Amino acid sequence: MARKKTQKKPEARIVRRKLPPLELRRLEDQVVLITGGNRGIGLAMARAVAKEGASVIITGRDEHTLHHAADQIKRDGGTVVSHVCDVRDEDSVDELFAAIHRHYSQIDVLVNNAGLAQRNAQVDHLSLEAWQACIETNLTGAFLCTRAALPMMSPGATVVNNVSVAANTAFPGMAAYSASKAGLLAFTNTLREELRPRGIRVISLVPGATDTEIWQQFWKDAPREKMMSAESVADAVVAALCLPANATIEELLIRPTAGTL
Ligand SMILES: NC(=O)c1ccc[n+]([C@@H]2O[C@H](COP(=O)([O-])OP(=O)(O)OC[C@H]3O[C@@H](n4cnc5c(N)ncnc54)[C@H](OP(=O)(O)O)[C@@H]3O)[C@@H](O)[C@H]2O)c1
């Protein structure tokens, strides 16, 4: 009788399966406070750092857009809380930081981003109100938030101040905005030297023309299609925040590649 052919079992092979690359969330567990985080560059930065694993606190004056922004970040899987705060108002800033204190023991990154421009007006037609709005928001606001945040910041923390190319370039009709941003740049440079011994990094973010609603305030027909996106600015900030602790970008100048603005 013919013997039944036994089929030889294939030798068990060890298959070395490549594991998917570990998804690095480079700002995991960091607490990042972004003023003016409800739209524009602030919101783009909030979404970008949340994607990297940060717990984000966003502020702004308008409650409706603030909630909308927070919902967007949550839908992307991010961790966010929002708080209404007018950076010009010391009491409002104190309330914000009292609320932060109740939930967090430290702030790893403060982004002083809240800002406004002015109606295009040469100095002889510039109202005191417009002048004060720029100085109080763009300069005093950054001072009040920085002073309140510093007790919660340790070595390795970072302050990012959103300056503007207007700090160094003269745009006729924009004296209040330019003066506020030049003041912010001087404030930032001084702060950096004060905080250097404490190991806290201070970055001047200096964006050129970026496609946001701020342009409605002074140049309604600006060619926004030629500008950078807020997301490009946000990507550059994330890259700067993710540098090894022993190095820092002190001035982050970012401009549209082909634009003249
Ligand atoms: N877009 C550009 O081309 C460009 C270039 C260089 C630098 N920047 C700077 O980037 C920053 C963000 O501007 P953006 O372009 O994103 O314009 P935006 O869309 O108009 O955003 C401005 C942000 O600041 C907030 N804000 C204004 N006044 C405030 C106040 N008193 N207290 C708290 N928050 C306040 C606004 O929220 P609420 O109105 O709800 O308060 C909003 O979130 C500004 O500092 C701006 O100077 C912009």
Short mmCIF file of C-alpha atoms and ligand atoms in Angstrom, two decimals:
data_model
loop_
_atom_site.label_atom_id
_atom_site.label_comp_id
_atom_site.label_asym_id
_atom_site.label_seq_id
_atom_site.Cartn_x
_atom_site.Cartn_y
_atom_site.Cartn_z
CA MET A 1 0.00 0.00 0.00
CA ALA A 2 1.36 3.28 -0.98
CA ARG A 3 2.33 5.29 2.02
CA LYS A 4 0.48 8.52 2.41
CA LYS A 5 2.79 11.30 1.58
CA THR A 6 3.13 13.48 4.61
CA GLN A 7 3.53 17.03 3.64
CA LYS A 8 6.54 18.59 5.21
CA LYS A 9 5.54 21.45 7.42
CA PRO A 10 7.30 24.63 6.44
CA GLU A 11 9.82 25.62 9.06
CA ALA A 12 8.54 28.25 11.30
CA ARG A 13 10.19 31.44 10.20
CA ILE A 14 10.87 34.25 12.54
CA VAL A 15 9.44 37.27 10.87
CA ARG A 16 10.94 40.45 12.17
CA ARG A 17 8.17 42.94 11.71
CA LYS A 18 9.19 46.54 11.62
CA LEU A 19 7.42 48.44 14.35
CA PRO A 20 5.84 51.69 13.25
CA PRO A 21 8.04 54.63 14.22
CA LEU A 22 7.18 55.89 17.67
CA GLU A 23 5.01 58.92 17.23
CA LEU A 24 6.98 61.68 18.88
CA ARG A 25 4.88 64.33 20.54
CA ARG A 26 7.62 66.81 21.10
CA LEU A 27 5.85 69.09 23.59
CA GLU A 28 4.21 66.31 25.59
CA ASP A 29 2.97 67.52 28.99
CA GLN A 30 4.18 71.08 28.49
CA VAL A 31 1.83 73.87 29.52
CA VAL A 32 1.66 76.56 26.84
CA LEU A 33 -0.20 79.84 27.34
CA ILE A 34 -1.02 81.78 24.16
CA THR A 35 -2.63 85.20 24.43
CA GLY A 36 -4.86 86.07 21.48
CA GLY A 37 -5.25 82.38 20.75
CA ASN A 38 -8.78 82.58 19.38
CA ARG A 39 -7.85 83.36 15.78
CA GLY A 40 -5.05 84.14 13.33
CA ILE A 41 -1.44 83.36 14.22
CA GLY A 42 -2.36 82.68 17.87
CA LEU A 43 -4.88 79.98 16.97
CA ALA A 44 -2.49 78.41 14.43
CA MET A 45 0.20 78.24 17.14
CA ALA A 46 -2.29 76.78 19.62
CA ARG A 47 -3.30 74.03 17.18
CA ALA A 48 0.33 73.28 16.32
CA VAL A 49 1.56 72.96 19.91
CA ALA A 50 -1.52 70.94 20.90
CA LYS A 51 -0.68 68.47 18.10
CA GLU A 52 2.75 68.10 19.70
CA GLY A 53 1.11 67.07 22.96
CA ALA A 54 1.09 70.38 24.88
CA SER A 55 -1.72 71.41 27.22
CA VAL A 56 -2.78 74.73 25.77
CA ILE A 57 -4.37 77.73 27.44
CA ILE A 58 -5.78 80.23 24.97
CA THR A 59 -7.06 83.69 25.76
CA GLY A 60 -8.76 86.55 23.97
CA ARG A 61 -11.48 89.09 24.68
CA ASP A 62 -14.17 87.56 22.51
CA GLU A 63 -15.79 84.62 24.29
CA HIS A 64 -17.57 83.27 21.22
CA THR A 65 -14.46 82.91 19.00
CA LEU A 66 -12.53 81.63 22.01
CA HIS A 67 -14.98 78.73 22.51
CA HIS A 68 -15.00 78.04 18.80
CA ALA A 69 -11.18 77.89 18.76
CA ALA A 70 -11.09 75.59 21.80
CA ASP A 71 -13.63 73.27 20.14
CA GLN A 72 -11.45 73.10 17.01
CA ILE A 73 -8.38 72.12 19.06
CA LYS A 74 -10.37 69.48 20.98
CA ARG A 75 -11.74 68.02 17.74
CA ASP A 76 -8.10 67.59 16.59
CA GLY A 77 -7.50 65.58 19.80
CA GLY A 78 -5.76 68.41 21.66
CA THR A 79 -5.94 69.45 25.30
CA VAL A 80 -7.04 73.04 25.75
CA VAL A 81 -8.70 75.44 28.15
CA SER A 82 -9.80 78.93 27.24
CA HIS A 83 -10.10 82.02 29.37
CA VAL A 84 -11.38 85.48 28.53
CA CYS A 85 -8.69 88.07 29.24
CA ASP A 86 -8.02 91.61 28.11
CA VAL A 87 -4.23 91.92 28.24
CA ARG A 88 -4.45 95.72 28.69
CA ASP A 89 -6.24 95.33 31.99
CA GLU A 90 -4.14 94.39 35.03
CA ASP A 91 -7.15 92.97 36.93
CA SER A 92 -8.12 90.82 33.96
CA VAL A 93 -4.54 89.49 33.69
CA ASP A 94 -4.49 88.79 37.45
CA GLU A 95 -7.76 86.84 37.12
CA LEU A 96 -6.32 84.80 34.26
CA PHE A 97 -3.25 83.83 36.27
CA ALA A 98 -5.28 83.05 39.38
CA ALA A 99 -7.30 80.62 37.23
CA ILE A 100 -4.12 79.13 35.73
CA HIS A 101 -2.68 78.66 39.26
CA ARG A 102 -5.73 76.64 40.28
CA HIS A 103 -5.09 74.09 37.50
CA TYR A 104 -1.36 74.09 36.79
CA SER A 105 1.81 74.27 38.87
CA GLN A 106 3.95 75.74 36.08
CA ILE A 107 3.96 77.42 32.69
CA ASP A 108 6.49 76.01 30.21
CA VAL A 109 5.84 78.42 27.35
CA LEU A 110 4.28 81.87 27.37
CA VAL A 111 3.43 83.31 23.96
CA ASN A 112 2.64 87.02 24.09
CA ASN A 113 0.74 87.14 20.83
CA ALA A 114 -2.34 89.32 21.50
CA GLY A 115 -2.09 92.39 19.37
CA LEU A 116 -3.83 94.87 17.17
CA ALA A 117 -2.92 97.34 14.46
CA GLN A 118 -4.38 100.79 13.79
CA ARG A 119 -6.30 102.56 11.07
CA ASN A 120 -3.76 103.77 8.51
CA ALA A 121 -3.19 107.41 9.56
CA GLN A 122 -0.19 109.70 9.39
CA VAL A 123 0.89 111.19 12.71
CA ASP A 124 -0.91 114.52 12.25
CA HIS A 125 -4.20 112.58 11.89
CA LEU A 126 -3.52 109.88 14.46
CA SER A 127 -5.90 109.89 17.44
CA LEU A 128 -4.58 109.50 20.98
CA GLU A 129 -7.06 106.65 21.35
CA ALA A 130 -5.52 104.70 18.45
CA TRP A 131 -2.02 105.39 19.77
CA GLN A 132 -2.92 104.18 23.26
CA ALA A 133 -4.73 101.08 21.98
CA CYS A 134 -1.55 99.93 20.19
CA ILE A 135 0.84 100.71 23.04
CA GLU A 136 -1.43 99.24 25.75
CA THR A 137 -2.21 96.03 23.86
CA ASN A 138 1.03 95.25 22.06
CA LEU A 139 3.49 96.50 24.67
CA THR A 140 1.89 96.89 28.10
CA GLY A 141 -0.13 93.69 27.58
CA ALA A 142 3.06 91.67 26.98
CA PHE A 143 4.65 93.24 30.06
CA LEU A 144 1.66 92.45 32.32
CA CYS A 145 1.41 88.83 31.15
CA THR A 146 5.16 88.23 31.37
CA ARG A 147 5.36 89.68 34.90
CA ALA A 148 2.46 87.49 36.00
CA ALA A 149 3.84 84.34 34.32
CA LEU A 150 7.47 84.49 35.50
CA PRO A 151 6.84 83.14 39.03
CA MET A 152 5.45 80.00 37.35
CA MET A 153 8.39 79.57 34.95
CA SER A 154 11.52 77.50 35.64
CA PRO A 155 14.79 76.81 33.83
CA GLY A 156 13.98 75.34 30.40
CA ALA A 157 10.86 77.49 30.00
CA THR A 158 10.40 79.85 27.04
CA VAL A 159 8.83 83.25 26.43
CA VAL A 160 7.88 84.02 22.82
CA ASN A 161 6.93 87.59 22.00
CA ASN A 162 5.18 88.18 18.70
CA VAL A 163 6.89 91.32 17.42
CA SER A 164 6.67 92.24 13.70
CA VAL A 165 8.93 93.44 10.92
CA ALA A 166 7.26 96.80 11.68
CA ALA A 167 9.56 97.05 14.72
CA ASN A 168 12.51 97.65 12.38
CA THR A 169 10.94 98.90 9.15
CA ALA A 170 9.12 102.21 8.73
CA PHE A 171 5.64 101.95 7.19
CA PRO A 172 4.14 105.46 6.78
CA GLY A 173 0.71 105.63 8.41
CA MET A 174 1.62 102.98 11.00
CA ALA A 175 3.49 104.99 13.66
CA ALA A 176 1.50 103.70 16.65
CA TYR A 177 1.78 100.07 15.59
CA SER A 178 5.50 100.39 14.73
CA ALA A 179 6.29 102.21 17.99
CA SER A 180 4.47 99.55 20.02
CA LYS A 181 6.36 96.75 18.23
CA ALA A 182 9.74 98.52 18.48
CA GLY A 183 9.02 98.90 22.21
CA LEU A 184 8.11 95.21 22.41
CA LEU A 185 11.38 94.30 20.68
CA ALA A 186 13.39 96.36 23.21
CA PHE A 187 11.39 94.82 26.06
CA THR A 188 12.09 91.34 24.64
CA ASN A 189 15.83 91.95 24.26
CA THR A 190 16.08 93.21 27.85
CA LEU A 191 13.98 90.34 29.19
CA ARG A 192 16.26 87.84 27.42
CA GLU A 193 19.34 89.16 29.25
CA GLU A 194 17.49 89.25 32.58
CA LEU A 195 16.35 85.64 32.18
CA ARG A 196 19.53 84.20 30.65
CA PRO A 197 21.05 83.38 34.08
CA ARG A 198 17.81 81.58 34.99
CA GLY A 199 17.95 79.37 31.89
CA ILE A 200 14.69 80.75 30.48
CA ARG A 201 14.73 81.28 26.71
CA VAL A 202 13.26 84.45 25.22
CA ILE A 203 12.40 84.48 21.52
CA SER A 204 11.47 87.49 19.40
CA LEU A 205 9.09 86.15 16.79
CA VAL A 206 9.33 88.57 13.85
CA PRO A 207 6.81 87.67 11.16
CA GLY A 208 6.45 89.49 7.90
CA ALA A 209 3.09 89.69 6.15
CA THR A 210 0.83 86.87 7.32
CA ASP A 211 -2.65 86.21 6.01
CA THR A 212 -4.90 87.08 8.98
CA GLU A 213 -7.80 89.40 9.79
CA ILE A 214 -5.44 92.04 11.24
CA TRP A 215 -5.07 93.46 7.72
CA GLN A 216 -8.73 94.54 7.80
CA GLN A 217 -7.72 97.18 10.35
CA PHE A 218 -5.45 99.17 8.03
CA TRP A 219 -5.36 97.78 4.45
CA LYS A 220 -8.60 96.11 3.47
CA ASP A 221 -7.47 95.27 -0.09
CA ALA A 222 -4.04 93.97 0.88
CA PRO A 223 -2.90 91.13 -1.43
CA ARG A 224 -3.37 88.45 1.19
CA GLU A 225 -2.87 85.67 -1.35
CA LYS A 226 0.82 86.67 -1.47
CA MET A 227 1.29 86.37 2.29
CA MET A 228 2.46 83.52 4.48
CA SER A 229 -0.15 81.40 6.18
CA ALA A 230 -0.50 81.58 9.96
CA GLU A 231 0.29 77.84 9.93
CA SER A 232 3.75 78.48 8.45
CA VAL A 233 4.52 80.91 11.27
CA ALA A 234 3.22 78.36 13.78
CA ASP A 235 5.45 75.61 12.31
CA ALA A 236 8.52 77.83 12.71
CA VAL A 237 7.61 78.51 16.34
CA VAL A 238 7.17 74.80 17.09
CA ALA A 239 10.59 74.10 15.52
CA ALA A 240 12.16 76.78 17.75
CA LEU A 241 10.42 75.41 20.86
CA CYS A 242 11.65 71.91 20.09
CA LEU A 243 15.35 72.80 19.94
CA PRO A 244 17.50 71.04 22.53
CA ALA A 245 17.52 72.89 25.85
CA ASN A 246 21.13 73.99 25.40
CA ALA A 247 20.34 76.14 22.34
CA THR A 248 17.93 78.90 21.54
CA ILE A 249 16.75 80.92 18.59
CA GLU A 250 16.74 84.48 19.87
CA GLU A 251 15.15 86.17 16.87
CA LEU A 252 12.86 84.22 14.57
CA LEU A 253 12.46 86.33 11.43
CA ILE A 254 10.05 84.67 9.02
CA ARG A 255 8.89 86.22 5.74
CA PRO A 256 6.99 85.15 2.63
CA THR A 257 9.50 83.52 0.26
CA ALA A 258 8.62 85.50 -2.83
CA GLY A 259 6.74 88.45 -1.38
CA THR A 260 7.96 91.97 -0.84
CA LEU A 261 5.79 92.68 2.21
N1 LIG B 1 -0.67 89.15 10.39
C1 LIG B 1 0.53 89.72 10.20
O1 LIG B 1 0.92 90.05 9.06
C2 LIG B 1 1.45 89.91 11.37
C3 LIG B 1 2.81 90.19 11.11
C4 LIG B 1 3.66 90.40 12.19
C5 LIG B 1 3.19 90.32 13.47
N2 LIG B 1 1.86 90.06 13.70
C6 LIG B 1 1.41 90.00 15.08
O2 LIG B 1 0.79 88.76 15.32
C7 LIG B 1 -0.11 88.88 16.44
C8 LIG B 1 -1.41 88.19 16.10
O3 LIG B 1 -2.02 88.91 15.06
P1 LIG B 1 -2.84 88.23 13.86
O4 LIG B 1 -2.18 88.62 12.62
O5 LIG B 1 -3.09 86.81 14.16
O6 LIG B 1 -4.18 89.09 13.93
P2 LIG B 1 -5.66 88.79 14.44
O7 LIG B 1 -6.22 87.65 13.68
O8 LIG B 1 -6.35 90.09 14.41
O9 LIG B 1 -5.46 88.30 15.96
C9 LIG B 1 -5.22 89.19 17.01
C10 LIG B 1 -5.45 88.45 18.30
O10 LIG B 1 -5.17 89.31 19.40
C11 LIG B 1 -6.27 89.29 20.30
N3 LIG B 1 -6.35 90.57 21.01
C12 LIG B 1 -6.40 91.82 20.48
N4 LIG B 1 -6.49 92.72 21.47
C13 LIG B 1 -6.49 92.04 22.64
C14 LIG B 1 -6.57 92.41 24.01
N5 LIG B 1 -6.66 93.69 24.39
N6 LIG B 1 -6.53 91.44 24.94
C15 LIG B 1 -6.44 90.14 24.58
N7 LIG B 1 -6.37 89.72 23.31
C16 LIG B 1 -6.40 90.67 22.35
C17 LIG B 1 -7.48 89.01 19.42
O11 LIG B 1 -8.56 88.45 20.15
P3 LIG B 1 -9.82 89.36 20.68
O12 LIG B 1 -10.10 90.37 19.62
O13 LIG B 1 -10.91 88.38 20.93
O14 LIG B 1 -9.33 89.98 21.94
C18 LIG B 1 -6.89 87.99 18.46
O15 LIG B 1 -6.88 86.72 19.04
C19 LIG B 1 -0.23 90.38 16.72
O16 LIG B 1 0.58 90.73 17.82
C20 LIG B 1 0.33 91.01 15.46
O17 LIG B 1 0.86 92.29 15.68
C21 LIG B 1 0.98 89.85 12.68
#
